[in-house]
Every structure is written in structure tokens, then in C-alpha cells.
Short mmCIF file of C-alpha atoms and ligand atoms in Angstrom, two decimals:
data_model
loop_
_atom_site.label_atom_id
_atom_site.label_comp_id
_atom_site.label_asym_id
_atom_site.label_seq_id
_atom_site.Cartn_x
_atom_site.Cartn_y
_atom_site.Cartn_z
CA MET A 1 39.81 138.50 116.24
CA THR A 2 39.14 142.34 115.70
CA ALA A 3 37.41 144.16 118.33
CA THR A 4 35.55 147.46 117.71
CA VAL A 5 34.77 150.15 119.98
CA HIS A 6 32.52 152.89 118.89
CA VAL A 7 32.94 156.53 119.98
CA ASP A 8 29.46 157.94 119.69
CA LEU A 9 29.82 161.59 119.52
CA PRO A 10 27.04 162.93 117.26
CA GLY A 11 28.49 164.23 113.98
CA ARG A 12 32.03 163.22 115.08
CA GLU A 13 31.55 159.53 115.80
CA TYR A 14 34.15 156.92 114.88
CA ASP A 15 35.45 153.40 115.30
CA ILE A 16 38.54 152.18 117.24
CA LEU A 17 39.55 148.81 115.69
CA ILE A 18 41.73 146.66 117.74
CA GLY A 19 43.46 143.57 116.58
CA PRO A 20 46.57 141.97 115.21
CA GLU A 21 47.72 142.80 111.58
CA LEU A 22 45.40 145.65 111.22
CA LEU A 23 48.11 147.54 109.32
CA ASP A 24 47.21 145.22 106.17
CA GLN A 25 43.74 146.62 106.18
CA ALA A 26 44.57 150.24 106.73
CA GLY A 27 44.58 151.06 102.97
CA GLU A 28 41.07 149.43 102.52
CA LYS A 29 39.69 151.09 105.51
CA ILE A 30 41.16 154.67 104.56
CA ALA A 31 40.31 154.46 100.88
CA LYS A 32 36.56 154.24 102.16
CA PHE A 33 36.61 158.12 103.35
CA GLY A 34 36.98 159.21 99.72
CA GLY A 35 39.04 162.41 99.03
CA ARG A 36 41.94 162.52 96.93
CA LYS A 37 43.85 159.23 96.32
CA HIS A 38 46.83 160.56 98.01
CA VAL A 39 47.36 160.33 101.82
CA CYS A 40 49.99 162.25 103.91
CA ILE A 41 51.62 160.46 106.84
CA LEU A 42 53.14 162.16 109.86
CA THR A 43 55.40 159.72 111.78
CA ASP A 44 58.75 159.62 113.65
CA GLU A 45 62.05 158.17 112.86
CA THR A 46 61.69 155.07 114.98
CA VAL A 47 58.39 154.05 113.64
CA ALA A 48 59.27 154.80 110.18
CA GLY A 49 62.15 152.48 110.44
CA LEU A 50 60.15 149.74 111.60
CA HIS A 51 56.92 149.94 110.07
CA LEU A 52 56.51 152.79 107.29
CA ASN A 53 56.86 150.56 104.32
CA HIS A 54 54.45 148.17 105.72
CA LEU A 55 51.79 151.04 105.99
CA LYS A 56 52.67 152.34 102.63
CA GLN A 57 52.32 148.85 101.03
CA SER A 58 48.83 148.61 102.47
CA LEU A 59 47.98 152.11 101.26
CA ASN A 60 49.25 151.41 97.71
CA ALA A 61 47.34 148.07 97.66
CA ALA A 62 44.24 150.04 98.14
CA GLY A 63 45.17 152.55 95.20
CA LEU A 64 46.36 155.38 97.26
CA SER A 65 49.59 156.97 96.97
CA ALA A 66 51.37 158.04 100.19
CA GLU A 67 54.01 160.53 101.31
CA ALA A 68 55.49 160.63 104.83
CA LEU A 69 57.16 163.43 106.85
CA VAL A 70 59.34 161.72 109.43
CA LEU A 71 60.09 163.86 112.48
CA PRO A 72 62.59 163.15 115.14
CA ALA A 73 61.45 160.80 117.90
CA GLY A 74 60.84 162.09 121.39
CA GLU A 75 58.78 164.45 123.65
CA SER A 76 60.78 167.59 122.30
CA THR A 77 59.05 167.24 118.97
CA LYS A 78 55.72 168.44 120.35
CA CYS A 79 56.89 171.93 119.79
CA TRP A 80 56.01 175.11 117.61
CA ALA A 81 58.94 174.44 115.24
CA GLU A 82 57.78 170.87 114.47
CA LEU A 83 54.25 171.88 114.25
CA GLN A 84 54.93 174.59 111.83
CA ARG A 85 57.09 172.24 109.84
CA SER A 86 54.27 169.76 109.86
CA VAL A 87 51.60 172.21 108.71
CA GLU A 88 53.74 173.63 105.90
CA TRP A 89 54.52 170.30 104.54
CA LEU A 90 50.87 169.33 104.70
CA LEU A 91 49.98 172.45 102.76
CA SER A 92 52.78 171.68 100.23
CA GLN A 93 51.21 168.31 99.72
CA LYS A 94 47.96 170.24 98.88
CA VAL A 95 45.99 168.45 101.63
CA GLU A 96 42.31 169.58 101.44
CA ARG A 97 39.51 169.27 103.84
CA GLY A 98 38.12 166.00 102.51
CA ASP A 99 41.73 164.25 102.28
CA VAL A 100 43.14 162.16 105.07
CA VAL A 101 46.25 162.71 107.22
CA ILE A 102 47.60 159.71 109.01
CA ALA A 103 49.09 160.16 112.64
CA PHE A 104 51.35 157.06 112.60
CA GLY A 105 53.19 156.81 115.92
CA GLY A 106 53.11 157.14 119.62
CA GLY A 107 51.57 159.81 121.78
CA VAL A 108 53.94 162.54 120.63
CA ILE A 109 52.95 162.02 116.85
CA GLY A 110 49.37 161.56 117.58
CA ASP A 111 49.27 164.86 119.36
CA LEU A 112 51.25 166.59 117.00
CA ALA A 113 49.50 165.37 113.91
CA GLY A 114 46.06 165.58 115.26
CA PHE A 115 46.78 169.31 116.09
CA ALA A 116 48.23 170.09 112.65
CA ALA A 117 45.14 168.43 111.22
CA ALA A 118 42.92 170.42 113.58
CA ILE A 119 44.28 173.92 112.59
CA MET A 120 45.15 173.51 108.89
CA ARG A 121 42.34 174.70 106.61
CA ARG A 122 40.19 174.96 109.70
CA GLY A 123 40.22 171.05 110.30
CA VAL A 124 41.19 168.24 107.83
CA ARG A 125 40.15 164.51 108.62
CA PHE A 126 42.84 162.40 110.27
CA VAL A 127 43.31 158.84 111.12
CA GLN A 128 45.15 157.63 114.28
CA ILE A 129 47.45 154.64 113.86
CA PRO A 130 48.96 154.35 117.36
CA THR A 131 52.01 152.20 117.66
CA THR A 132 52.52 152.11 121.34
CA LEU A 133 50.50 150.75 124.19
CA LEU A 134 50.17 154.17 125.68
CA ALA A 135 48.79 155.65 122.42
CA GLN A 136 46.50 152.75 121.60
CA VAL A 137 44.73 152.99 125.19
CA ASP A 138 44.80 156.77 125.65
CA SER A 139 46.18 159.48 123.52
CA SER A 140 44.91 158.17 120.27
CA VAL A 141 41.46 158.23 121.55
CA GLY A 142 39.07 161.18 122.54
CA GLY A 143 40.51 163.85 120.56
CA LYS A 144 42.84 165.74 122.58
CA THR A 145 45.57 167.10 120.28
CA GLY A 146 48.36 169.69 121.04
CA ILE A 147 51.85 170.41 121.54
CA ASN A 148 53.93 171.53 124.87
CA SER A 149 55.11 174.97 125.92
CA PRO A 150 57.88 176.06 128.10
CA HIS A 151 55.14 176.92 130.55
CA GLY A 152 53.97 173.31 130.58
CA LYS A 153 52.74 170.16 128.84
CA ASN A 154 49.87 170.02 126.37
CA LEU A 155 49.04 173.80 127.06
CA ILE A 156 48.68 174.57 123.50
CA GLY A 157 46.05 172.56 121.69
CA ALA A 158 42.67 171.70 120.44
CA PHE A 159 40.00 169.01 120.55
CA HIS A 160 39.73 167.31 117.17
CA GLN A 161 38.38 163.95 116.88
CA PRO A 162 39.96 161.32 114.55
CA SER A 163 37.73 159.72 111.91
CA LEU A 164 39.18 156.15 112.74
CA VAL A 165 41.56 154.61 115.23
CA LEU A 166 43.41 151.43 114.04
CA ALA A 167 45.08 149.81 117.26
CA ASP A 168 47.29 147.08 115.56
CA ILE A 169 48.24 144.86 118.49
CA ALA A 170 51.00 143.43 116.31
CA LEU A 171 52.86 146.68 116.38
CA LEU A 172 53.29 146.32 120.24
CA GLY A 173 55.61 143.49 119.56
CA THR A 174 58.43 146.02 118.56
CA LEU A 175 58.27 147.98 121.79
CA THR A 176 61.01 147.81 124.33
CA ALA A 177 59.84 146.15 127.79
CA ARG A 178 60.13 149.54 129.36
CA ASP A 179 57.94 151.30 126.81
CA PHE A 180 55.35 148.55 127.05
CA LEU A 181 55.20 148.86 130.77
CA ALA A 182 55.06 152.54 130.76
CA GLY A 183 51.86 152.00 128.56
CA TYR A 184 50.60 149.43 131.27
CA GLY A 185 50.60 152.39 133.65
CA GLU A 186 47.76 153.80 131.65
CA VAL A 187 46.04 150.58 131.25
CA ILE A 188 45.96 149.82 135.03
CA LYS A 189 44.79 153.45 135.58
CA TYR A 190 41.36 152.43 133.88
CA GLY A 191 41.00 149.62 136.43
CA MET A 192 41.95 151.92 139.29
CA LEU A 193 39.70 154.76 138.37
CA GLY A 194 36.31 153.07 137.35
CA ASP A 195 36.39 149.19 136.87
CA ALA A 196 37.49 147.11 139.89
CA ALA A 197 36.74 143.78 137.89
CA PHE A 198 39.13 144.97 135.23
CA PHE A 199 41.72 145.67 137.82
CA ASP A 200 41.17 142.10 139.14
CA TRP A 201 41.39 140.81 135.62
CA LEU A 202 44.84 142.59 135.25
CA GLU A 203 46.22 141.25 138.40
CA ILE A 204 45.67 137.72 137.04
CA ASN A 205 46.34 138.49 133.10
CA GLY A 206 49.04 141.28 133.47
CA PRO A 207 51.86 138.83 133.13
CA ALA A 208 50.32 137.30 129.91
CA LEU A 209 50.07 140.74 128.47
CA ALA A 210 53.54 141.66 129.17
CA ALA A 211 54.85 138.23 127.71
CA GLY A 212 53.06 139.25 124.36
CA ASP A 213 49.70 137.10 124.53
CA THR A 214 47.63 138.70 121.76
CA ASP A 215 44.17 137.86 122.97
CA ALA A 216 45.03 139.30 126.36
CA ARG A 217 46.41 142.44 124.74
CA VAL A 218 43.27 142.96 122.57
CA GLU A 219 41.15 142.57 125.63
CA ALA A 220 43.00 144.95 127.72
CA VAL A 221 43.21 147.61 124.71
CA LYS A 222 39.57 147.01 124.22
CA ARG A 223 38.40 147.42 127.77
CA SER A 224 40.62 150.53 128.12
CA CYS A 225 39.16 152.05 125.00
CA GLN A 226 35.59 151.32 125.91
CA MET A 227 35.95 153.16 129.10
CA LYS A 228 37.64 156.09 127.68
CA ALA A 229 35.07 156.10 125.00
CA ASP A 230 32.21 156.08 127.69
CA ILE A 231 33.82 159.01 129.47
CA VAL A 232 34.56 160.91 126.43
CA GLN A 233 30.98 160.55 125.26
CA ARG A 234 29.86 161.94 128.59
CA ASP A 235 32.21 164.89 128.67
CA GLU A 236 34.12 165.51 125.36
CA THR A 237 35.85 168.74 126.51
CA GLU A 238 36.57 167.80 130.15
CA ALA A 239 34.07 169.99 131.61
CA GLY A 240 33.53 167.29 134.27
CA ASP A 241 34.08 163.56 134.24
CA ARG A 242 36.74 163.44 131.77
CA ALA A 243 39.16 164.68 134.26
CA LEU A 244 38.80 161.12 136.04
CA LEU A 245 41.06 160.00 133.19
CA ASN A 246 43.83 162.21 134.95
CA LEU A 247 44.20 159.78 137.85
CA GLY A 248 47.75 159.96 138.75
CA HIS A 249 48.48 162.76 136.38
CA THR A 250 48.88 165.60 138.93
CA PHE A 251 51.61 163.87 140.77
CA GLY A 252 52.91 162.37 137.52
CA HIS A 253 53.22 165.69 135.46
CA ALA A 254 55.12 167.27 138.37
CA LEU A 255 57.47 164.33 138.40
CA GLU A 256 57.69 164.62 134.62
CA ALA A 257 58.51 168.32 134.86
CA ALA A 258 61.06 167.69 137.74
CA THR A 259 62.99 165.11 135.38
CA GLY A 260 62.73 167.65 132.38
CA TYR A 261 60.61 165.33 130.47
CA SER A 262 63.54 162.98 129.63
CA ASP A 263 64.17 159.31 129.66
CA ARG A 264 64.50 159.26 133.49
CA LEU A 265 60.82 159.26 133.55
CA LEU A 266 58.25 158.15 130.82
CA HIS A 267 54.97 159.53 130.86
CA GLY A 268 53.29 156.24 131.78
CA GLU A 269 55.94 155.47 134.30
CA GLY A 270 54.92 158.93 135.82
CA VAL A 271 51.30 158.15 135.74
CA ALA A 272 51.90 154.65 137.46
CA ILE A 273 54.00 156.41 140.44
CA GLY A 274 51.23 159.19 140.42
CA CYS A 275 48.33 156.55 140.85
CA ALA A 276 50.38 154.93 143.65
CA LEU A 277 50.50 158.43 145.30
CA ALA A 278 46.99 159.20 144.69
CA PHE A 279 45.80 155.96 146.44
CA GLU A 280 48.33 156.70 149.31
CA LEU A 281 46.83 160.23 149.83
CA SER A 282 43.33 158.91 149.50
CA ALA A 283 44.03 156.42 152.42
CA ARG A 284 45.85 158.95 154.48
CA LEU A 285 42.66 161.12 154.03
CA GLY A 286 40.48 158.29 155.21
CA LEU A 287 38.86 157.93 151.73
CA CYS A 288 39.90 154.28 151.17
CA SER A 289 41.40 151.60 153.17
CA GLN A 290 45.23 151.21 153.49
CA GLU A 291 44.92 147.99 151.65
CA ASP A 292 44.13 149.67 148.45
CA PRO A 293 47.30 151.51 147.85
CA SER A 294 49.16 148.44 149.10
CA ARG A 295 47.38 146.31 146.43
CA VAL A 296 48.07 149.08 143.75
CA ARG A 297 51.69 149.11 144.73
CA ALA A 298 52.07 145.32 144.86
CA HIS A 299 50.61 144.85 141.34
CA LEU A 300 52.88 147.69 139.76
CA ARG A 301 55.87 146.12 141.67
CA ASP A 302 55.01 142.62 140.32
CA MET A 303 54.66 143.83 136.73
CA GLY A 304 58.02 145.71 137.01
CA VAL A 305 56.41 149.12 136.54
CA LYS A 306 58.10 152.12 138.44
CA VAL A 307 55.86 152.58 141.34
CA ASP A 308 57.76 154.77 143.97
CA ILE A 309 59.69 158.21 143.74
CA ALA A 310 62.54 156.12 144.83
CA ASP A 311 62.62 154.14 141.50
CA ILE A 312 63.50 157.50 139.64
CA ALA A 313 67.23 157.97 139.29
CA GLY A 314 68.98 161.06 140.15
CA GLU A 315 68.08 164.38 142.08
CA LEU A 316 64.75 165.53 142.67
CA PRO A 317 63.32 168.89 144.01
CA ASP A 318 62.14 168.81 147.67
CA ALA A 319 58.47 168.25 148.39
CA GLN A 320 57.77 171.85 148.29
CA GLY A 321 59.48 172.15 144.89
CA LEU A 322 57.26 169.24 143.56
CA LEU A 323 54.07 170.90 144.97
CA GLU A 324 54.95 173.97 143.07
CA LEU A 325 55.37 171.96 139.86
CA MET A 326 51.91 170.76 140.40
CA GLY A 327 50.70 174.34 140.42
CA GLN A 328 51.77 174.69 136.87
CA ASP A 329 49.81 171.93 135.74
CA LYS A 330 46.76 172.74 133.53
CA LYS A 331 44.55 170.75 136.05
CA VAL A 332 44.71 173.72 138.41
CA LEU A 333 41.39 175.49 138.63
CA ASP A 334 41.07 178.79 140.24
CA GLY A 335 44.51 178.45 141.69
CA LYS A 336 43.51 175.28 143.56
CA LEU A 337 44.95 171.91 142.98
CA ARG A 338 42.42 169.40 141.57
CA PHE A 339 43.05 165.91 142.40
CA ILE A 340 41.68 162.68 141.33
CA LEU A 341 41.20 160.61 144.61
CA ALA A 342 39.67 157.23 145.22
CA ARG A 343 37.11 155.78 147.59
CA GLY A 344 38.69 152.31 146.65
CA ILE A 345 39.74 150.54 143.53
CA GLY A 346 37.56 151.29 140.80
CA ASP A 347 35.88 154.26 142.46
CA ALA A 348 37.84 157.57 141.71
CA PHE A 349 36.41 160.97 142.04
CA ILE A 350 37.51 164.67 141.37
CA THR A 351 38.06 167.02 144.23
CA SER A 352 39.65 170.42 144.77
CA ASP A 353 39.22 169.98 148.44
CA VAL A 354 42.82 168.62 149.35
CA PRO A 355 44.68 170.01 152.17
CA ARG A 356 48.18 171.05 150.89
CA ASP A 357 49.73 169.75 154.04
CA ALA A 358 48.45 166.17 153.28
CA VAL A 359 49.93 166.16 150.01
CA LEU A 360 53.24 167.61 151.29
CA THR A 361 53.52 164.80 153.75
CA VAL A 362 52.90 162.15 151.31
CA LEU A 363 55.54 163.75 149.02
CA GLN A 364 58.13 164.12 151.91
CA ASP A 365 57.48 160.63 153.01
CA ALA A 366 58.08 159.40 149.33
CA LEU A 367 61.25 161.58 149.15
CA SER A 368 62.56 160.18 152.46
CA LEU A 369 62.25 156.81 151.08
CA LYS A 370 64.34 157.77 148.11
CA ALA A 371 66.84 159.29 150.34
CA ALA A 372 67.08 156.33 152.68
CA GLN A 373 67.62 154.22 149.53
CA ASN A 374 70.47 156.34 148.14
N1 LIG B 401 44.66 161.57 128.54
C1 LIG B 401 43.56 162.20 129.26
C2 LIG B 401 42.24 162.40 128.41
O1 LIG B 401 42.37 162.21 127.13
O2 LIG B 401 41.44 163.19 128.71
#
């Protein structure tokens, strides 16, 4: 029951394979690329403990030897020091252009390993084997790679497309419920931004997804990747439509910055809260009906995903402070905040024409709710 989504970028096209037990086929698929019979894996401590032997067995069975560099788990790994360590290690492994580097982990490893592959020897081939829902539906697809700077998230990076994405649905079985639901924030984002029928489908099938239903998980990852592939094919470098994928991210990144990119708020949770705020802002600007943010919030709430600023524990900056954090985001264009707003569920659009006062009011109201609940 493997599904395939093809990313049709001329000269850089690749397949995303989605299904259970794909790790068993990793060696056979990767051996087809040729190059040396030695592959290098970048991974993190958590994934290595759970799945590295399985991947190595699959590679060895296909006649490939494999070495892994195991990095610390967590967002702070997306930094210059770990990038340098990764690139120097790949060079010490004598990786050449035709060889394969494997990014084996969640979004942090995918972004870091992809960037290392982009810059060493002016670009080597890499394969994404995403191990989290968030990475399977978003970060492993589309070629955005990079690391964080003290100035902001993902500010240092390159576009470098993988040669293959293997989204093994079985790997999702080892995620904590919280990590799975954080990834669900990105899944539901696709329905909200461009596919109302997918949103309807998720309202019905979301509980089965969360409970571990393999067919439902394959379907959700496939539809998410298909939508992302369609958008990336239209606009690989985010000159236009690709920014739609940032629905919920302007609010979300500000909340992530305010919580120090820590466990207080996972990226997908920030996206979920950000989507609810983007729909609230859209309704207040008269762009969509008030029922839309209510429906978005109701579904996120039913699924147990964070939905309100009030769901974030601890202190937060005031509304003005959060607005300033939005100004640090790379979605600022000519000093103007760029928002993804919606005319309804499945109908998002990009605009820089958002009155700051309207944003402030939405934030103030959300913060007041938090204050009232404390
Ligand atoms: N995660 C947004 C993008 O890939 O464009």
C-alpha cells in the first residue's frame, strides 16, 4: 500500500514514497543511485536509539556500507557548530558528489543534513528519511534546508532538493502523542489553506489517524505531500504561491521565539495556534465568516492540539512584544508584515495589507483569555 507523489521539478525531480515498512526497502532504493557503495547518515540520538540499526541492516542487505554521525536531538542542533561538525565529518568520510547522504530524523536533522549536503562540494545528493509526521508532510519535501541564527529561525540556508523521500509510516508509531499531534498541526494546515474537502476528511478521519490507523496515515501524508509538491512545482523558491505554506507561521514563529524555541511550544503547535489566529484575524477583517475560525478551533480542540495562546504555559510578552517578534520573521517584505489570511477554509491568500491595529487586537484578546484562565 505504498503511495507515490512525484515532485516534477525539471532536472531535480524526485519521488516521495509513502507507506509502512519502507525502511526495509531503503537500501534497495538508495543503491539504485549508484555512487560509492558507502553511504553517510546524519541522525540524532533519539532516532538512532530507535531505528538506526534497522536502517543500517536495510543498507547492508543491498550491499552498501553505512556510517552515521549521531547529533544531539532538538532545535538547538540547527546551528553553525553542528553544521560545521557535520560537513567536516562528511568530508572525512570522503563523500563525493555522486554519493548519497541520508537525512534520518525529523525536521531539525532534515534541514541541517540537507544544508550540509547543499554546501559541501557545491552540492551532493541526499535522501530524506523523515521520522516525524511534521517532517513527512512538510520539511522533508520541497528542498528548503538550513539552520537558525540568533537573529531568527531558518535565516541561513539554501534550496537543495532531495533525490528521494522515504516516508515510512511505521516510524510514526514511536512518536509521543504530543509530537504526533504537533505534526498534525501541519497536516490540517493543508486543508485550511487549499483543500476544503481534505479538511472535511480530517474532521472525520482525524481520530483514526491519531489512533494509529495505517491507511488513514498514508492517505493524510499523501494528500499533504501532493499539495506541497503542487505548490513547490509552481514556485520552488517562494517568489509567490509557496508562501501559502506559511499559513499560521507568522503568528506561530513569534510564539516560538517568545517561548525560546523550547519544549513549551513545539513548531507544529505554534502553527496550529497560528492558524487559529490567522482565521480569527480573517474573520475580524470580514474576509471569512465567523464560523470558519470556530470550526478550525473546534477540530483542533477535538484532536487535543494546542489551539489558544492560553494553552501555552508560563509568561509571554504583551501583544506589542509579540508583534515586534513577528517583525523578526523572514516573511517580512520591505518592512511590511506578510500574512496568509483566508476567505474561507481551503481558500488562503497572501497579503501585506493588514492593519497593525487589527493584529494587535487579536493578540490582545488572546492574551486576555490567557490572563483570565491563570
Ligand atoms: N515549510 C514551508 C515551505 O517548505 O515552504
